[in-house]
mmCIF file of C-alpha atoms in Angstrom:
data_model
loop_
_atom_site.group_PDB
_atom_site.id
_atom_site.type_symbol
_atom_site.label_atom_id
_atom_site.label_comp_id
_atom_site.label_asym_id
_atom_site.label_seq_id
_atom_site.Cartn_x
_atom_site.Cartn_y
_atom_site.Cartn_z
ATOM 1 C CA UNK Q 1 -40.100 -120.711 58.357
ATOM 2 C CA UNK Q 2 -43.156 -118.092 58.253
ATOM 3 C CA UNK Q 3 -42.579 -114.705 59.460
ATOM 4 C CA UNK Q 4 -44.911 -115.448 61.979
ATOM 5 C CA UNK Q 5 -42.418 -117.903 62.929
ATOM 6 C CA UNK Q 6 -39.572 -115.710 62.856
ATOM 7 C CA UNK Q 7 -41.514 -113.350 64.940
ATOM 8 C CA UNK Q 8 -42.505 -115.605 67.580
ATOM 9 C CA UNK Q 9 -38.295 -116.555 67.684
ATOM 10 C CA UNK Q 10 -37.665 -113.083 68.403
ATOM 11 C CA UNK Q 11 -40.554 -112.830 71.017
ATOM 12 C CA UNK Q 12 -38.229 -115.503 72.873
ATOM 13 C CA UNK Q 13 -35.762 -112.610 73.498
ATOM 14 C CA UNK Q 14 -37.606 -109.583 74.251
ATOM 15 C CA UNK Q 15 -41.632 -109.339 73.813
ATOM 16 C CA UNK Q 16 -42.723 -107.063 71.153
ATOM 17 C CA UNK Q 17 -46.468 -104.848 70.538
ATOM 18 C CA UNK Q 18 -48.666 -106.126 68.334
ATOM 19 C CA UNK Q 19 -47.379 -102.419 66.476
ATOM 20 C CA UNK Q 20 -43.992 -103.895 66.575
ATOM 21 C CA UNK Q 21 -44.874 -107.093 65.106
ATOM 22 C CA UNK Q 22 -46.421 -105.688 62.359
ATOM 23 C CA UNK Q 23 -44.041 -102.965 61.571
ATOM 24 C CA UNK Q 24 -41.787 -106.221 61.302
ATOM 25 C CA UNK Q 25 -43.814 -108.250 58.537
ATOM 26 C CA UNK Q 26 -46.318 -106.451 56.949
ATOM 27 C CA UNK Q 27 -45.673 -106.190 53.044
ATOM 28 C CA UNK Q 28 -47.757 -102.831 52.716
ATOM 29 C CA UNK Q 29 -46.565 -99.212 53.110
ATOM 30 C CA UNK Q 30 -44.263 -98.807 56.402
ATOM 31 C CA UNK Q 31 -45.399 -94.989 55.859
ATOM 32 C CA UNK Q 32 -48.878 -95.655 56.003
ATOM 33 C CA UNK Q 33 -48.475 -97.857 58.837
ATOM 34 C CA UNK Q 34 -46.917 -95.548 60.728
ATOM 35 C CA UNK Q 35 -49.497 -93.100 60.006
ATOM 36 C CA UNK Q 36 -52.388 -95.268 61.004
ATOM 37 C CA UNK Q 37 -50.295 -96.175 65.027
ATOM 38 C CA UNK Q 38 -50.168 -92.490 65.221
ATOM 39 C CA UNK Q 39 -52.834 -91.303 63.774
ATOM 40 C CA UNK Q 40 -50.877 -88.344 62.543
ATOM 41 C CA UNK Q 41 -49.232 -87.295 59.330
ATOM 42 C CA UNK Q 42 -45.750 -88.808 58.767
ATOM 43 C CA UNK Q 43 -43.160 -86.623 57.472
ATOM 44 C CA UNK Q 44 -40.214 -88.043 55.070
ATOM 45 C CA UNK Q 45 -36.846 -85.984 56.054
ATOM 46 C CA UNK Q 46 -33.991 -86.616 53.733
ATOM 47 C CA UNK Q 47 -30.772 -87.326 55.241
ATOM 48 C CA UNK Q 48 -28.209 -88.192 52.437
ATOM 49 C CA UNK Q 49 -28.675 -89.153 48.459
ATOM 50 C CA UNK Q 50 -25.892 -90.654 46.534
ATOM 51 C CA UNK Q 51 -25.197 -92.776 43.365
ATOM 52 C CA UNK Q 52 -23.102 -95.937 44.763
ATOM 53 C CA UNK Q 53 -21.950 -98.419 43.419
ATOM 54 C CA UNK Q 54 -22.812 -101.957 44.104
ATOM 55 C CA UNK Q 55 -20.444 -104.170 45.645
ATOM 56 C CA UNK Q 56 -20.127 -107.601 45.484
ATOM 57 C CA UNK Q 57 -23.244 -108.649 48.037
ATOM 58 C CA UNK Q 58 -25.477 -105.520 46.865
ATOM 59 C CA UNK Q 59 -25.210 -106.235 43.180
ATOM 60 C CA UNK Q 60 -25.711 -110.212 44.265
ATOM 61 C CA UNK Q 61 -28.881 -108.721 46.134
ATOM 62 C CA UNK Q 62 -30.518 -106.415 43.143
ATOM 63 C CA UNK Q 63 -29.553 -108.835 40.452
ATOM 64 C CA UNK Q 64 -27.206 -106.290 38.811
ATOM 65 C CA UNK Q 65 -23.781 -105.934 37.466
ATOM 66 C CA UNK Q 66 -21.052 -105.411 40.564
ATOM 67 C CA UNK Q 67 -20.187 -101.492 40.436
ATOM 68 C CA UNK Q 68 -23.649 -100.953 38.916
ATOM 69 C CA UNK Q 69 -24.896 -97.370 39.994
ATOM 70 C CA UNK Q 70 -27.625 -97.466 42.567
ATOM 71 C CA UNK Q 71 -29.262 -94.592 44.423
ATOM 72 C CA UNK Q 72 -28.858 -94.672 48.259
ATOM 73 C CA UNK Q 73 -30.874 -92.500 50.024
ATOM 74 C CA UNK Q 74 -30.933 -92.177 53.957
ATOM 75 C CA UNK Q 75 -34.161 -90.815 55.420
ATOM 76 C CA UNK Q 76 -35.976 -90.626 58.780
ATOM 77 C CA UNK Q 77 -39.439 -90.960 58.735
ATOM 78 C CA UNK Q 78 -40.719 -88.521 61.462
ATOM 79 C CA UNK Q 79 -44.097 -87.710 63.274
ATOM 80 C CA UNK Q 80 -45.983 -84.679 61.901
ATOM 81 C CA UNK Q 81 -47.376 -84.514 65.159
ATOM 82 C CA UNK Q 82 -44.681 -84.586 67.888
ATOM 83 C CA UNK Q 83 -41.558 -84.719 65.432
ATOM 84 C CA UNK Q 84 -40.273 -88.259 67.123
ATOM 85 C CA UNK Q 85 -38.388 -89.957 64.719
ATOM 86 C CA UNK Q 86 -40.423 -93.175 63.733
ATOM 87 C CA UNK Q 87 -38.129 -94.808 61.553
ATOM 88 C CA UNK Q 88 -34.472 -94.956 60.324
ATOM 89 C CA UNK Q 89 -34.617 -96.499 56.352
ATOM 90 C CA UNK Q 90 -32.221 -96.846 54.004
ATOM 91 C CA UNK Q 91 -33.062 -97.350 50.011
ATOM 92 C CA UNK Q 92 -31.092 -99.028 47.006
ATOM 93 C CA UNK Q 93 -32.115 -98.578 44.063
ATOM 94 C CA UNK Q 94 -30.300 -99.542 40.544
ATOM 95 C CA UNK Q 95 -30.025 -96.410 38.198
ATOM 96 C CA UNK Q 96 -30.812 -98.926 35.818
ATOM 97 C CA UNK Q 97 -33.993 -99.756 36.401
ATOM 98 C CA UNK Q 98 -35.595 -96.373 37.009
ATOM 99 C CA UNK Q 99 -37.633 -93.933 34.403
ATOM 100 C CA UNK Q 100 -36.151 -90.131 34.775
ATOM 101 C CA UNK Q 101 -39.339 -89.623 36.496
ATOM 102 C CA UNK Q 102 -39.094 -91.964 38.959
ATOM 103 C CA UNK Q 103 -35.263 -91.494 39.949
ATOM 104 C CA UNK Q 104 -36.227 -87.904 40.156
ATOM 105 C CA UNK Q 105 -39.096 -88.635 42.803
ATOM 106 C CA UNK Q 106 -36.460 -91.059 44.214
ATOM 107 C CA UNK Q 107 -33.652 -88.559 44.666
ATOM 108 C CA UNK Q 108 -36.040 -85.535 46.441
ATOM 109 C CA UNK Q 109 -35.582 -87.373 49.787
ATOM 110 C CA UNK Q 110 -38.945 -85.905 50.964
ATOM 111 C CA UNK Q 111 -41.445 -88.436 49.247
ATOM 112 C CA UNK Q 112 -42.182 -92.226 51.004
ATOM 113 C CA UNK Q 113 -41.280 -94.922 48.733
ATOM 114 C CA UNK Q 114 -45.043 -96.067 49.133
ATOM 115 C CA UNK Q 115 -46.269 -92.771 47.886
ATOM 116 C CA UNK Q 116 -43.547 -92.682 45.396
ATOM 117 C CA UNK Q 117 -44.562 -96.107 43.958
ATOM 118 C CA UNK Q 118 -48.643 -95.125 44.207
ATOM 119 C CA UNK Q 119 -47.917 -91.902 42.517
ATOM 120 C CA UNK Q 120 -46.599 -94.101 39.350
ATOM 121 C CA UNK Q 121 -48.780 -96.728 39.709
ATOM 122 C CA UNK Q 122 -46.341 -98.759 40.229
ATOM 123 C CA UNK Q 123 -47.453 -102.956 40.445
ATOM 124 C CA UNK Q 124 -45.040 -104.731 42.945
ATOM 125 C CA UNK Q 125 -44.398 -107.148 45.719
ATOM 126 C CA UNK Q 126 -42.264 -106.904 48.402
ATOM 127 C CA UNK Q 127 -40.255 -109.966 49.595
ATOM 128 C CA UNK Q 128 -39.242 -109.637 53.527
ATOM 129 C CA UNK Q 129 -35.323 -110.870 53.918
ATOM 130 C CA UNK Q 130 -34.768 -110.828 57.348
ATOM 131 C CA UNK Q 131 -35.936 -109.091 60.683
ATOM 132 C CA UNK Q 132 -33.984 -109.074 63.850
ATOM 133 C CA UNK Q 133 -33.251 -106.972 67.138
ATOM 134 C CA UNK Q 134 -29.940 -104.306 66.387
ATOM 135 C CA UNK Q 135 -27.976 -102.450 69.188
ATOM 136 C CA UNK Q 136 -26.003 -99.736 67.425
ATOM 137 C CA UNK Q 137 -24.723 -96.395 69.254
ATOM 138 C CA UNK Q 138 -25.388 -94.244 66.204
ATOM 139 C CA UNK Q 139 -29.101 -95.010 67.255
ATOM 140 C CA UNK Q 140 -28.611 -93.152 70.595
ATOM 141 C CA UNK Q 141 -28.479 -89.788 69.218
ATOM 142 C CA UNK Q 142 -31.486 -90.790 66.499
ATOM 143 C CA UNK Q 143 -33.951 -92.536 69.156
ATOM 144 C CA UNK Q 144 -32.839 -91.283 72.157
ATOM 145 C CA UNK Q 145 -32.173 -95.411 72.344
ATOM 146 C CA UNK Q 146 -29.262 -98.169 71.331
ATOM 147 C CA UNK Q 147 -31.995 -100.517 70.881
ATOM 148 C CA UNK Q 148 -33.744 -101.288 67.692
ATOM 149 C CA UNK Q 149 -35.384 -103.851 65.702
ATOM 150 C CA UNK Q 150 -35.423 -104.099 61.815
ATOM 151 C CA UNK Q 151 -36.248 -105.501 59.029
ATOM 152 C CA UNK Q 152 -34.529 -105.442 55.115
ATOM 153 C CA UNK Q 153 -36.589 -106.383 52.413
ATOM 154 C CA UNK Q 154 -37.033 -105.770 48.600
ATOM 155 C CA UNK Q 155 -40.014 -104.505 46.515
ATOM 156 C CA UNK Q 156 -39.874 -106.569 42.809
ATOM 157 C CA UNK Q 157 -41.002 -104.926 39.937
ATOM 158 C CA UNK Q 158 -41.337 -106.685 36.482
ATOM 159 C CA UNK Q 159 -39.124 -109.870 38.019
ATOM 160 C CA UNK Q 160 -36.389 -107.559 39.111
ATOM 161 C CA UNK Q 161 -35.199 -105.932 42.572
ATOM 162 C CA UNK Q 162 -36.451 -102.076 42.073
ATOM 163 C CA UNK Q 163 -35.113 -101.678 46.061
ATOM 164 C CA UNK Q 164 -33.573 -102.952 48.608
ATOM 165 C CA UNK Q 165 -34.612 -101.122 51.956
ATOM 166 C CA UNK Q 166 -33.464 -101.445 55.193
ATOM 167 C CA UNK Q 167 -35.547 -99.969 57.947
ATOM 168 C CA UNK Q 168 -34.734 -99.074 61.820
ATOM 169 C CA UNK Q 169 -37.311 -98.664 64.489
ATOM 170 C CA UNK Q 170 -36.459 -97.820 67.895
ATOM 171 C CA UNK Q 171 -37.179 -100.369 71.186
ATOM 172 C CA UNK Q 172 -37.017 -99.293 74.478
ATOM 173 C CA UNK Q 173 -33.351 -99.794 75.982
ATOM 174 C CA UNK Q 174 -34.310 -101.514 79.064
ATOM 175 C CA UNK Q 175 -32.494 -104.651 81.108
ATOM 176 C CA UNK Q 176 -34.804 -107.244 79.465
ATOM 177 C CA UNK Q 177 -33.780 -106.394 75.971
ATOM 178 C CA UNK Q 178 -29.999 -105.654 76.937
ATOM 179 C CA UNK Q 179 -29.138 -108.757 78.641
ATOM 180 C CA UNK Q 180 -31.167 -110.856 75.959
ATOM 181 C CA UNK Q 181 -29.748 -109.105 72.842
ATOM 182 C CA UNK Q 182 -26.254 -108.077 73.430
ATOM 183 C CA UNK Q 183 -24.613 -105.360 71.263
ATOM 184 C CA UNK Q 184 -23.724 -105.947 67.353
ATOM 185 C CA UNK Q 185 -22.566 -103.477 65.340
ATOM 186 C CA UNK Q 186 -24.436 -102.633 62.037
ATOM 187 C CA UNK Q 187 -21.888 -103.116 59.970
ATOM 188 C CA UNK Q 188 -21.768 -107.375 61.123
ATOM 189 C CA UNK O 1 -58.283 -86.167 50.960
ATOM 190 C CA UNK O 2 -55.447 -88.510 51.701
ATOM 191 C CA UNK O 3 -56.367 -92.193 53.989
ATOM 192 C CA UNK O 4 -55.363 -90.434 57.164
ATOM 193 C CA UNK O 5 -58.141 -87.266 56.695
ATOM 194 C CA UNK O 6 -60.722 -90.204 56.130
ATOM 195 C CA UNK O 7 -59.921 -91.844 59.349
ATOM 196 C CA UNK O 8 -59.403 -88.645 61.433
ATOM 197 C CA UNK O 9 -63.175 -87.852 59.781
ATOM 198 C CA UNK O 10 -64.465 -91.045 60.857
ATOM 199 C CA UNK O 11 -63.075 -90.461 64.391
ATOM 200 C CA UNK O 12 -64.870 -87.681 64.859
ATOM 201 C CA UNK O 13 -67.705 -90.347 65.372
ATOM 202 C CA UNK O 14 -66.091 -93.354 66.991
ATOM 203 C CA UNK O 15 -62.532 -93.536 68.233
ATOM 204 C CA UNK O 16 -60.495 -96.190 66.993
ATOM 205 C CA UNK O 17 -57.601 -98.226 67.867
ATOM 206 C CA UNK O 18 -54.125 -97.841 66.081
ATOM 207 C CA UNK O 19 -54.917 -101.534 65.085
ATOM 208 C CA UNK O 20 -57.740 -101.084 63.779
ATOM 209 C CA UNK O 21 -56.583 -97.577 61.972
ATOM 210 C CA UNK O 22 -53.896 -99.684 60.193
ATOM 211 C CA UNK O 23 -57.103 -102.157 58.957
ATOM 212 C CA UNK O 24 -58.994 -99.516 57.432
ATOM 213 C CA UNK O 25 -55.564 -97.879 55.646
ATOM 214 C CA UNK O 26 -52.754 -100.341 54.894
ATOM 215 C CA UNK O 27 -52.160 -101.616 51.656
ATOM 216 C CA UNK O 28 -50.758 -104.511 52.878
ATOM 217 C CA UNK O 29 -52.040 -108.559 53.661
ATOM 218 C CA UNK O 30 -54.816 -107.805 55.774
ATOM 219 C CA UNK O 31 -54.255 -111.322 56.564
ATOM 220 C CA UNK O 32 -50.686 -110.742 57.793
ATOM 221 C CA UNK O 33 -51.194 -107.852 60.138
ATOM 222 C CA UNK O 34 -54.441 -110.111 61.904
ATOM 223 C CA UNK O 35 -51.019 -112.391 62.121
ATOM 224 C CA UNK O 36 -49.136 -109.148 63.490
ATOM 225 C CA UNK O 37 -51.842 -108.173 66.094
ATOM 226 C CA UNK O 38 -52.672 -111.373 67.687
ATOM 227 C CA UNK O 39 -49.304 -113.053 67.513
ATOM 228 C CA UNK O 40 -51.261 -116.045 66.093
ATOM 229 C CA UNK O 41 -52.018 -118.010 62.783
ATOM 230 C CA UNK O 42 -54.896 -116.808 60.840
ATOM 231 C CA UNK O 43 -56.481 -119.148 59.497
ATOM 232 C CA UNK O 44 -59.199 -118.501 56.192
ATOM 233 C CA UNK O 45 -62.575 -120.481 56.360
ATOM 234 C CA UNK O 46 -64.250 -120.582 53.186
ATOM 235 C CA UNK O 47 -68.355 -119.566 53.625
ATOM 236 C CA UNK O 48 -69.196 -120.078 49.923
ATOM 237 C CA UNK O 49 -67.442 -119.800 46.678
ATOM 238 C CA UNK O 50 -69.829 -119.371 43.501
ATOM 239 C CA UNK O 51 -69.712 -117.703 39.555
ATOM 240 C CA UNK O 52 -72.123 -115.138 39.718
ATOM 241 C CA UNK O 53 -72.444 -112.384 36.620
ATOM 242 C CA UNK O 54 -71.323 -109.183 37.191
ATOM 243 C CA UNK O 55 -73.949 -106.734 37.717
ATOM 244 C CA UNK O 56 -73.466 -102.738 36.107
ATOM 245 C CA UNK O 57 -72.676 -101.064 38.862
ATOM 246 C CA UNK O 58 -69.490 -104.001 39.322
ATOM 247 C CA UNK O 59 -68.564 -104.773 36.147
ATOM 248 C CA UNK O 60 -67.677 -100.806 35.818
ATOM 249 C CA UNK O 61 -65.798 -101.646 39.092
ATOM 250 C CA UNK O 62 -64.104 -104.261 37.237
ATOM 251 C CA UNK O 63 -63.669 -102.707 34.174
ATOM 252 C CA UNK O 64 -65.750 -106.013 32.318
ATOM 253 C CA UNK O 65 -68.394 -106.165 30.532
ATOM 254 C CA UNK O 66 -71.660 -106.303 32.125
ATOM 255 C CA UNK O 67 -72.555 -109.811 32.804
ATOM 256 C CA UNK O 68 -69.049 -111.419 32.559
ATOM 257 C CA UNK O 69 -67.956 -113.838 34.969
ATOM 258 C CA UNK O 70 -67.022 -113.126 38.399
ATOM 259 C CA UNK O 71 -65.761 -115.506 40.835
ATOM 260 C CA UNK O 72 -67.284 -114.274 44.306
ATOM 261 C CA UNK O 73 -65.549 -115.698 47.652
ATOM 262 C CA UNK O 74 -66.815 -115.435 51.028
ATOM 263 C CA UNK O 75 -64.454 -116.310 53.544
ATOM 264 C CA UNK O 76 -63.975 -115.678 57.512
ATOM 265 C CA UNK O 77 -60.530 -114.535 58.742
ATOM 266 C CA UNK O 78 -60.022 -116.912 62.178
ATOM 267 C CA UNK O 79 -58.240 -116.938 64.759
ATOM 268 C CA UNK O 80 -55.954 -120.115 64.942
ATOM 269 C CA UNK O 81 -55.402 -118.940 68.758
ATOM 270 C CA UNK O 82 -58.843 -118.557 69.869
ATOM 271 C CA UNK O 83 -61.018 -119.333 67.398
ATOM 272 C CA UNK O 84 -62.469 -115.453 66.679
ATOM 273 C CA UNK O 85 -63.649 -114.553 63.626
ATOM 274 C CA UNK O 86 -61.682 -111.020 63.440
ATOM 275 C CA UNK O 87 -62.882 -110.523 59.524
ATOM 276 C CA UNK O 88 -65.635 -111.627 57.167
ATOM 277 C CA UNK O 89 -64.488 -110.588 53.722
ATOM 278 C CA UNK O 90 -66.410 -111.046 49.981
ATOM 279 C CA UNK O 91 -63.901 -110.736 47.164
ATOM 280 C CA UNK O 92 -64.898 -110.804 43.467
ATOM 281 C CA UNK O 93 -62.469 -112.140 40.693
ATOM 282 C CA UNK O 94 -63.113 -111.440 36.816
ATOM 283 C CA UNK O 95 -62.886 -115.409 35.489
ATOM 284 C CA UNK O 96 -61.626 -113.464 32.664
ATOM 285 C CA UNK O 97 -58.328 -111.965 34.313
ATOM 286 C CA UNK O 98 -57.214 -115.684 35.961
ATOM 287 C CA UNK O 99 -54.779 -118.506 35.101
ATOM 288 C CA UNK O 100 -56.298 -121.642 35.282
ATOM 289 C CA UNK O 101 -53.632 -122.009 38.692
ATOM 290 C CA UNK O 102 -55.059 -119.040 40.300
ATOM 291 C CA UNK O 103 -58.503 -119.672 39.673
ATOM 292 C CA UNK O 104 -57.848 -122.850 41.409
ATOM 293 C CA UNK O 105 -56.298 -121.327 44.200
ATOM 294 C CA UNK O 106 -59.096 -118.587 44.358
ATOM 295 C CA UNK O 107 -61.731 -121.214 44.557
ATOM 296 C CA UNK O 108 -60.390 -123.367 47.039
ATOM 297 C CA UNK O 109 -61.361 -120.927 49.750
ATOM 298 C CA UNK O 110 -58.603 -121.915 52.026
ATOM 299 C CA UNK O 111 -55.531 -119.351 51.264
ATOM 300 C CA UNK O 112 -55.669 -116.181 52.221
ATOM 301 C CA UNK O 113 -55.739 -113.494 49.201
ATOM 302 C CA UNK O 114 -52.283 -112.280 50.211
ATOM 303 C CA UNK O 115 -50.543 -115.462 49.803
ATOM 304 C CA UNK O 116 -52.239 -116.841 46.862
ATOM 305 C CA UNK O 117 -50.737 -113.505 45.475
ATOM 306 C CA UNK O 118 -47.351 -114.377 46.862
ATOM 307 C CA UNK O 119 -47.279 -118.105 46.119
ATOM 308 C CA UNK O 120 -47.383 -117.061 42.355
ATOM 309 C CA UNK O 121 -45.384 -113.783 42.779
ATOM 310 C CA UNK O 122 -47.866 -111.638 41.149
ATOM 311 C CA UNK O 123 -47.091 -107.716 41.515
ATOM 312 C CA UNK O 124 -49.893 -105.388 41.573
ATOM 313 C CA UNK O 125 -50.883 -102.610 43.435
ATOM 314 C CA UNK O 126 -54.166 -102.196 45.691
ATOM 315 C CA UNK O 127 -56.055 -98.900 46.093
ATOM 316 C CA UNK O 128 -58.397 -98.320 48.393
ATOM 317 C CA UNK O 129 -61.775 -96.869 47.397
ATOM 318 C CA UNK O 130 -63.799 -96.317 50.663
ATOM 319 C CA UNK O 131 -63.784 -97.074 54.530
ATOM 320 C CA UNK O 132 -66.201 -96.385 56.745
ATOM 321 C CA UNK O 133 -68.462 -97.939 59.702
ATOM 322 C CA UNK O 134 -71.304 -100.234 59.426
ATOM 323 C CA UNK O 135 -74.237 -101.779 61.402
ATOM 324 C CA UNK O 136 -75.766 -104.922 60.131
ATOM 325 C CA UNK O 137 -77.531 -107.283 62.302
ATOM 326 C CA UNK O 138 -75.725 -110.284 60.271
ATOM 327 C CA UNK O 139 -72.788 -109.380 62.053
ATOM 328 C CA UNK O 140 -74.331 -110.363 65.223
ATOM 329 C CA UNK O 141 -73.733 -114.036 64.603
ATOM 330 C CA UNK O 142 -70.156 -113.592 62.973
ATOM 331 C CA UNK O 143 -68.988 -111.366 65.549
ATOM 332 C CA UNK O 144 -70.681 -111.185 68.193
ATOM 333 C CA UNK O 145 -71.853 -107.352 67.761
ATOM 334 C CA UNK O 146 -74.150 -105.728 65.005
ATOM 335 C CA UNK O 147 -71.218 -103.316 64.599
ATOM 336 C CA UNK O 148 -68.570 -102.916 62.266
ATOM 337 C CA UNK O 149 -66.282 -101.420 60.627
ATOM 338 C CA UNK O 150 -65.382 -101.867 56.181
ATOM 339 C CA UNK O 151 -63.247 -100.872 53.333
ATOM 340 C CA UNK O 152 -63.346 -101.959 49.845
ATOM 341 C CA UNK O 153 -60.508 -102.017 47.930
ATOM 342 C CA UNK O 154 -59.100 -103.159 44.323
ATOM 343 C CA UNK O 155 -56.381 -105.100 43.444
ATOM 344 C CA UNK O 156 -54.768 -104.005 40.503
ATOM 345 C CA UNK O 157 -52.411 -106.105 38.040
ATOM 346 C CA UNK O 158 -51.370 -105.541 34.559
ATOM 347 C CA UNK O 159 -53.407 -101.919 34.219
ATOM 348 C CA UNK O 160 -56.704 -103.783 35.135
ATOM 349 C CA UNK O 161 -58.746 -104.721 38.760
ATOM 350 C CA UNK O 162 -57.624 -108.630 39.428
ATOM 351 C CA UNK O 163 -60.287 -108.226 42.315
ATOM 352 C CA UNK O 164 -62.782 -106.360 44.285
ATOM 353 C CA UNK O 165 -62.804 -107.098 47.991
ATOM 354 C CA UNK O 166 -64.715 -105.975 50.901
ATOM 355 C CA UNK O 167 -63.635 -106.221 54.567
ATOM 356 C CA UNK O 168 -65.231 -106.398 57.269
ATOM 357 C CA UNK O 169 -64.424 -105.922 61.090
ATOM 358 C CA UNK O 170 -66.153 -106.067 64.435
ATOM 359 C CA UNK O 171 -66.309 -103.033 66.579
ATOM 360 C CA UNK O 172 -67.219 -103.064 70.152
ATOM 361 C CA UNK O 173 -71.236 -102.386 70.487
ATOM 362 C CA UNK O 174 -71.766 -99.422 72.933
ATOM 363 C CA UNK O 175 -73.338 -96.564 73.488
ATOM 364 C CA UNK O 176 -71.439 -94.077 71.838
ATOM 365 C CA UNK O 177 -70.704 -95.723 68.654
ATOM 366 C CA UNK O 178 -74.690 -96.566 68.728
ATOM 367 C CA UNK O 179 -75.340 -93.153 68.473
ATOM 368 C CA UNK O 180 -73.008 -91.651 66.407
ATOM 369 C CA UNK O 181 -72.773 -94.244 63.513
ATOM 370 C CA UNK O 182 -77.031 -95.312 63.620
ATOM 371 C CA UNK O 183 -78.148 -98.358 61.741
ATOM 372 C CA UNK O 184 -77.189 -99.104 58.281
ATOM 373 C CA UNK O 185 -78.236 -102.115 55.925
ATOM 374 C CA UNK O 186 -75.135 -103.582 53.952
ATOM 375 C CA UNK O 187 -76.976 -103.327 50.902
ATOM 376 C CA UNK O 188 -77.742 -99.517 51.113
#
C-alpha cells in the first residue's frame, strides 16, 4: 500500500490538512517543512540526550547488535515566532555508525537532524515505517492536546539505519477525532 | 541567507501560500507533497525526453565536461483527481553518472524523479540553488496563467550532481503579483 493509501485510510477516521498530510509522508526535512507552514524560523529545543542501549526490537530496527549503544535524543521543535510547540521527535542513532563530528552535532540537542545531515553533506534516504493517529496524556501538557498523529521512519545511509525517528504533531482534541480514535497509550 | 530569508524576500512581492512555501523550500519528493496537498495521485506525463550536449554554463552545473551527454526530461506533474497540471518540470541527467537501469527508468518519462530514486534506493542529497517567480507566456497553455513560480535544484549522489531540475508552478494571475514581479522570459 502507498502512503497515499495509508493516508487516505486514516482520512476515514478523522480528516486531515493538506499540512497534515504532508507532515505525514513527505521524505524531506520535517524542519524545513515546518518552517515553510509557518513561515517562521523553527527552533530545535533539547529535551533529554542519552546513550541507550538497543533492545531486542530497536537493534532488529537499526540492524545492530542487541545492547548496541545508540544516542536518544528527545527534542521539541518549536515556532521562532509564537513559541508553539510544532513537533514532539524522538532520534536513535547507533554510536556505531557516527564520525566524532557527527555524534557531537547529534548530542547538542539544538541542531535539526536535516540541518545536521546538510551540514555534513550527508547522502541519504528516508524510508517511512508507519503513520497513525496517537492519544497519549503526556501530550496534554506538550500541545495543550491528547490528540496527535505521527509518523516513525528511518534515514539510510551507506545501506545502514543512521536513525530511527519518531515524530509527534498535535491534532485538535475534538468529538470527531475522540470517538473515531479512542485512546492508546504510547508505549502499545 | 538560509531558504526561509529567500522566501520571506520574495514575499515582500507576492504573498504565498504555506503550500506553496513548502514547494519552493523542501528537500523532499516534490511529487509526494503534490500527493500531500491534493489528497490525490500524481500522475507524471512525459512532454519529451531527448540527449542533448551539455552547454558551459551546465556542464559546470554538472560538474562534466562541456559537451558530454545529458539526458533532458520534460515532464508535467498531473493531477490524477482533476486532471491539473500543478508542475511542468525539465530535469537534466549526465548519461555519464547512470546505470543502464536508471537510464531506463529516466527515459521512460512516466515515474516521477522521487520514486525512480526510491525504487533503486539511491541516497543522495538535494540542494537547492535558487527560487524565485516567473512570467512566461508558455505557461498560459500549461497552466492556465502566464505566472509562476521556480526553483532549481541538484541532486547530489556519490560527491557529484546525478541531476539538474527545474520546477515550475502556477501562481494565480492578478493584479498585484502583475505588478510587483513584471514580465520575465525563461531564458533570461
Amino acid at each position: 500500500m502507498s502512503l497515499l493509501n495509508s493516508v487516505q485510510e486514516l482520512e476515514k477516521k478523522y480528516r486531515l490538512t493538506a499540512n497534515q498530510r504532508a507532515l505525514l509522508i513527505s521524505d524531506g526535512s520535517t524542519t524545513t517543512l515546518l518552517e515553510a507552514f509557518t513561515g517562521q524560523t523553527v527552533l530545535v529545543k533539547g529535551r533529554s540526550q542519552s546513550i541507550v542501549r538497543a533492545d531486542a526490537r530497536l537493534a532488529s530496527e537499526l540492524q545492530v547488535e542487541p545492547k548496541s549503544e545508540v544516542s536518544k535524543r528527545i527534542v521539541h521543535l518549536v515556532s521562532g515566532g509564537s513559541s508553539e510547540i510544532l513537533a514532539y521527535a524522538i532520534s536513535y542513532t547507533p554510536i556505531e555508525r557516527l564520525s566524532p563530528a557527527l555524534l557531537h552535532d547529534v548530542q547538542r540537542t539544538d541542531i535539526p537532524i536535516g540541518k545536521i545531515l546538510k551540514m555534513h553533506k550527508i547522502e541519504s534516504r528516508r524510508e517511512i515505517k508507519e503513520i497513525g493517529f496517537i492519544r497519549d496524556t503526556h501530550f496534554k501538557e506538550i500541545f495543550g492536546s491528547e490528540c496527535g498523529m505521527y509518523r516513525t521512519y528511518l534515514i539510510i545511509h551507506q545501506n545502514a539505519p543512521l536513525m530511527k525517528i519518531e515524530e509527534y504533531f498535535p491534532l485538535r482534541s475534538d468529538e470527531h477525532y475522540e470517538s473515531s480514535v479512542g485512546h492508546r497509550s504510547r508505549d502499545e
